[in-house]
Short mmCIF file of C-alpha atoms in Angstrom, two decimals:
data_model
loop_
_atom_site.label_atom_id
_atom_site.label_comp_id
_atom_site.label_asym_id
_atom_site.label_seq_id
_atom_site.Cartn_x
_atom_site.Cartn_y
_atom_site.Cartn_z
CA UNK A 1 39.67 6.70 -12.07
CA UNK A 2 36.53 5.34 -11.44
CA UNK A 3 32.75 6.85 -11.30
CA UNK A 4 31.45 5.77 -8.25
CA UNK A 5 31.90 4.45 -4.95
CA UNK A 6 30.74 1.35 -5.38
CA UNK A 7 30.20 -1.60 -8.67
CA UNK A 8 27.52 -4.19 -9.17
CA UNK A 9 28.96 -7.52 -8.00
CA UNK A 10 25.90 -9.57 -8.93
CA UNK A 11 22.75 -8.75 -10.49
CA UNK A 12 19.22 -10.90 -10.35
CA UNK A 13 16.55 -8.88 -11.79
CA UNK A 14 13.62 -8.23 -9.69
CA UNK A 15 15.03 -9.94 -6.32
CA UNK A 16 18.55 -8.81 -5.42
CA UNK A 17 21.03 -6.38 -6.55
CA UNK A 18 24.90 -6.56 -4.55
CA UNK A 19 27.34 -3.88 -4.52
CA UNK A 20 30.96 -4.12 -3.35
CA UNK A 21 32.94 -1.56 -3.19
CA UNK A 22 35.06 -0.37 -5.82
CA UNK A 23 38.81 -0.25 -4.57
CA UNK A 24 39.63 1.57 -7.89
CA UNK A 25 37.17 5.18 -7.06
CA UNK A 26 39.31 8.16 -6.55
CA UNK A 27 37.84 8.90 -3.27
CA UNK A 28 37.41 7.30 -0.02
CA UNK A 29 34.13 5.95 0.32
CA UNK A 30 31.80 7.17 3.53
CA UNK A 31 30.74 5.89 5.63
CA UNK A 32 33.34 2.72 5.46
CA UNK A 33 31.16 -0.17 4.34
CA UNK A 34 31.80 -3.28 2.82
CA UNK A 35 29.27 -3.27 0.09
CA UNK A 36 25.04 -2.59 -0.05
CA UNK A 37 22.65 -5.36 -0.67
CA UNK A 38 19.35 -4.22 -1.87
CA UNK A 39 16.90 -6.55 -2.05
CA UNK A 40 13.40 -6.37 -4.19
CA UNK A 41 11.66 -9.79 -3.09
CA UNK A 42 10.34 -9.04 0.14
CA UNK A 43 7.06 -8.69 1.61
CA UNK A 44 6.16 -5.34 3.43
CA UNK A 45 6.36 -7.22 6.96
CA UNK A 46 9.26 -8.82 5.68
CA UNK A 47 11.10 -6.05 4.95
CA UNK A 48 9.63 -3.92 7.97
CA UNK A 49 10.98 -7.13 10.08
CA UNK A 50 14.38 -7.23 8.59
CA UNK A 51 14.78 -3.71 9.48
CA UNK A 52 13.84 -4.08 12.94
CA UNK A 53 15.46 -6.73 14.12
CA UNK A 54 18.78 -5.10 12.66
CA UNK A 55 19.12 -7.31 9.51
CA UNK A 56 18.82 -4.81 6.89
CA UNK A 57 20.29 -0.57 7.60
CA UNK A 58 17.31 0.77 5.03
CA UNK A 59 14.28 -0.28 3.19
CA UNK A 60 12.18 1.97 1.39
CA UNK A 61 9.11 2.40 0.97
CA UNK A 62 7.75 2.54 4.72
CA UNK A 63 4.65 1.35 4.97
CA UNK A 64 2.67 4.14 6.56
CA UNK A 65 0.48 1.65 8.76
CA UNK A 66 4.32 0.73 10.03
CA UNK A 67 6.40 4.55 10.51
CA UNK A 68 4.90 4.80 14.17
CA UNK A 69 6.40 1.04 14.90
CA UNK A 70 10.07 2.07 13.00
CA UNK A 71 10.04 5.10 14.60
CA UNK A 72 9.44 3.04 18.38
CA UNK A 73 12.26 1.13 17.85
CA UNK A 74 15.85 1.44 18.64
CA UNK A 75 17.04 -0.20 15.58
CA UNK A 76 15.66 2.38 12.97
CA UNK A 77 13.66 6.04 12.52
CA UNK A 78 11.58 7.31 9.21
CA UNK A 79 12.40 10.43 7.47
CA UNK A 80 9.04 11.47 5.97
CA UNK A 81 8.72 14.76 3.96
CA UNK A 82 6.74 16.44 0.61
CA UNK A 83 6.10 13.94 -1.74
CA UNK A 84 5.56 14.99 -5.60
CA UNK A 85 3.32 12.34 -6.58
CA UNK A 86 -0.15 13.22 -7.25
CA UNK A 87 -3.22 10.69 -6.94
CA UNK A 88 -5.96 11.39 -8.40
CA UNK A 89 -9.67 10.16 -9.70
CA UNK A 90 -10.09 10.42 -13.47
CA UNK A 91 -13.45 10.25 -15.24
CA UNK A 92 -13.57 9.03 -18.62
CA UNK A 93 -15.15 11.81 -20.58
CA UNK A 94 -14.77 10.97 -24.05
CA UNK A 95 -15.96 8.27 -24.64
CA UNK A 96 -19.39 8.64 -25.98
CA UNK A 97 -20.17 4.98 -23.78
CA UNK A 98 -18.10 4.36 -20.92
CA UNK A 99 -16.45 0.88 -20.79
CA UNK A 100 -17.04 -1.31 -18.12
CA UNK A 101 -20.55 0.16 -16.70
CA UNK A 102 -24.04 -1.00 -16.08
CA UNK A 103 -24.50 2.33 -18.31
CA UNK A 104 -25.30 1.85 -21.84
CA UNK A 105 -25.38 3.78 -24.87
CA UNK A 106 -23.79 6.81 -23.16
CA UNK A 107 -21.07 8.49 -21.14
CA UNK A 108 -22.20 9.34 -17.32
CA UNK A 109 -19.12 11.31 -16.87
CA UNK A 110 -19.66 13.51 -20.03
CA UNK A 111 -22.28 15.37 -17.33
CA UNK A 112 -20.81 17.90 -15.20
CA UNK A 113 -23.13 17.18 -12.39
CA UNK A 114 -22.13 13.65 -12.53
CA UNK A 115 -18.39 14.59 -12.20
CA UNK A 116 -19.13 17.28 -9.53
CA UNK A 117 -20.91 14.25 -7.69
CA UNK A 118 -18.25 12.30 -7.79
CA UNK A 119 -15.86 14.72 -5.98
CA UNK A 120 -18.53 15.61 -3.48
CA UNK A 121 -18.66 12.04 -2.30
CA UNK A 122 -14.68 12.03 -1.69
CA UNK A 123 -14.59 12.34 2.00
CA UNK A 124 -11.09 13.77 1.16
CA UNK A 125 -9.80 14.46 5.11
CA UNK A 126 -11.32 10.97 5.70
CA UNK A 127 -8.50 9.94 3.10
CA UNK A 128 -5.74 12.21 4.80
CA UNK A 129 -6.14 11.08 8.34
CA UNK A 130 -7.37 7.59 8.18
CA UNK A 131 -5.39 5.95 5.01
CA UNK A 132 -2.50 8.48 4.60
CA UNK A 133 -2.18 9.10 8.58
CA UNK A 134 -1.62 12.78 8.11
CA UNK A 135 1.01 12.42 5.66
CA UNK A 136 -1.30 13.88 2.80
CA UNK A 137 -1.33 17.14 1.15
CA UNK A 138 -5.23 17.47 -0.41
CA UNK A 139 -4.85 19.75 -3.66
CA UNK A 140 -7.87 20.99 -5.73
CA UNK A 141 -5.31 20.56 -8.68
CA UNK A 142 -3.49 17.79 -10.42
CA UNK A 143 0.11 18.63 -9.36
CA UNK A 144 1.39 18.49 -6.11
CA UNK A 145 0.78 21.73 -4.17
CA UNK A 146 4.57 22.68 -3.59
CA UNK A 147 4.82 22.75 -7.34
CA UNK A 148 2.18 25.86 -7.75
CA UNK A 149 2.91 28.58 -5.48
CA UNK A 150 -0.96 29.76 -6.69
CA UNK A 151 -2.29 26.44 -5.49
CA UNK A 152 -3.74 27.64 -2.43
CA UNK A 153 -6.21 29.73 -4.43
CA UNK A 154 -7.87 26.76 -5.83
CA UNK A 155 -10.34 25.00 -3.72
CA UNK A 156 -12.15 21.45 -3.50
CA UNK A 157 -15.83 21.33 -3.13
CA UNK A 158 -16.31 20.26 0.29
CA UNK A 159 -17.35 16.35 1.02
CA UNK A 160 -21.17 16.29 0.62
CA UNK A 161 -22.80 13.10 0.11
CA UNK A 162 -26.36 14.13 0.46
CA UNK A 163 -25.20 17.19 -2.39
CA UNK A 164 -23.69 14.21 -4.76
CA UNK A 165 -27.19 12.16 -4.22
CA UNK A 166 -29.15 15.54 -5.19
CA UNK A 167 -26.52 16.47 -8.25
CA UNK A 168 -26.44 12.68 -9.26
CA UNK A 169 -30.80 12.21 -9.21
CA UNK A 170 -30.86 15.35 -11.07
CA UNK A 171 -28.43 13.69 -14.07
CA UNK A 172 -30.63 10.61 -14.23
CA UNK A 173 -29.10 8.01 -11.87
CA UNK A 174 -31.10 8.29 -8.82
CA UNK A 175 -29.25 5.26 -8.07
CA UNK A 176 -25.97 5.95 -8.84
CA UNK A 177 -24.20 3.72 -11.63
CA UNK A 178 -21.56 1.17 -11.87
CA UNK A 179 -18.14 2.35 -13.56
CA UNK A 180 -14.59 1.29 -13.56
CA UNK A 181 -11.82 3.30 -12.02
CA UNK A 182 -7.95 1.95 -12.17
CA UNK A 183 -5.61 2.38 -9.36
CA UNK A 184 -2.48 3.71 -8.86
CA UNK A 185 0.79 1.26 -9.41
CA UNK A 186 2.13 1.72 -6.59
CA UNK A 187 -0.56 1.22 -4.30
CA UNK A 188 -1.31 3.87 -1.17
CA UNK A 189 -0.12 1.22 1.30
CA UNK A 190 2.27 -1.10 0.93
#
């Protein structure tokens, strides 16, 4: 008896994995294919291409700047739904001098009103609409909101850059600061 439905036929890290289907697995396989070819390599309009033009059945991720094209086609349509992931901005605060800053000899982020500027100036439905086209959920918390039924009783302070100016001047940098902030690995469009 065998596990699954289909075995790797050939393996190259990174690029291309195949799959053929395993004539030995107790059950018939559905739908009838052949095998599954899942390739890695591709660029994002390479892979949205392939897709269109009928060359590949799936590819995942979508790009988001692409699920209204996919979705126009006769070839293919995006499911979309909750995602789990959570992005967030963190602020090194302890560290008694941040790395990578125009800031020397102490921490920036170490002052609350420095922090609370920082999410002020986060034009957060800016984000939702424009970058994430609607496909965000904005939490005031670092977990996904469908993970916290008590979620909803957290709020954001509301995008105010003339409040993070104020809030900033009165923590000493009247002219902001420079600081470093790393990104997420898999970026927000791809």
């Amino acid at each position: 008896m065998a596990p699954a439905p289909s075995s790797s036929r050939a393996i190259s890290p990174v690029v291309k994995t195949v799959f053929k289907v395993n004539p030995n697995w107790w059950r018939k396989p559905e739908p009838q294919s052949q095998g599954n070819h899942f390739h890695a390599d591709r660029l994002r309009r390479q892979r949205v291409a392939a897709l269109l033009s009928g060359e590949v059945d799936v590819i995942e991720p979508v790009p988001i700047q692409d699920i209204a094209r996919v979705n126009a086609s006769e070839n293919a349509s995006v499911l979309t739904g909750p995602e789990l992931r959570t992005i967030f901005l963190g602020m090194d605060q302890v560290r008694d001098e941040l790395l990578y800053s125009n800031v020397k000899g102490k921490n920036p982020f170490k002052d609350i009103r420095v922090r609370e500027a920082f999410y002020k100036a986060i034009d957060i439905e800016l984000i939702k609409t424009r970058v994430m086209r609607g496909l965000s959920t904005p939490s005031a918390l670092m977990i996904a909101p469908q993970l916290f039924p008590l979620s909803k009783d957290f709020t954001r302070p509301k995008f105010d850059p003339d409040g993070a100016k104020k809030l900033l001047t009165e923590a000493g940098y009247p002219d902001g600061f420079r600081s470093h902030h790393g990104l997420p690995q898999r970026p927000l469009r791809q």
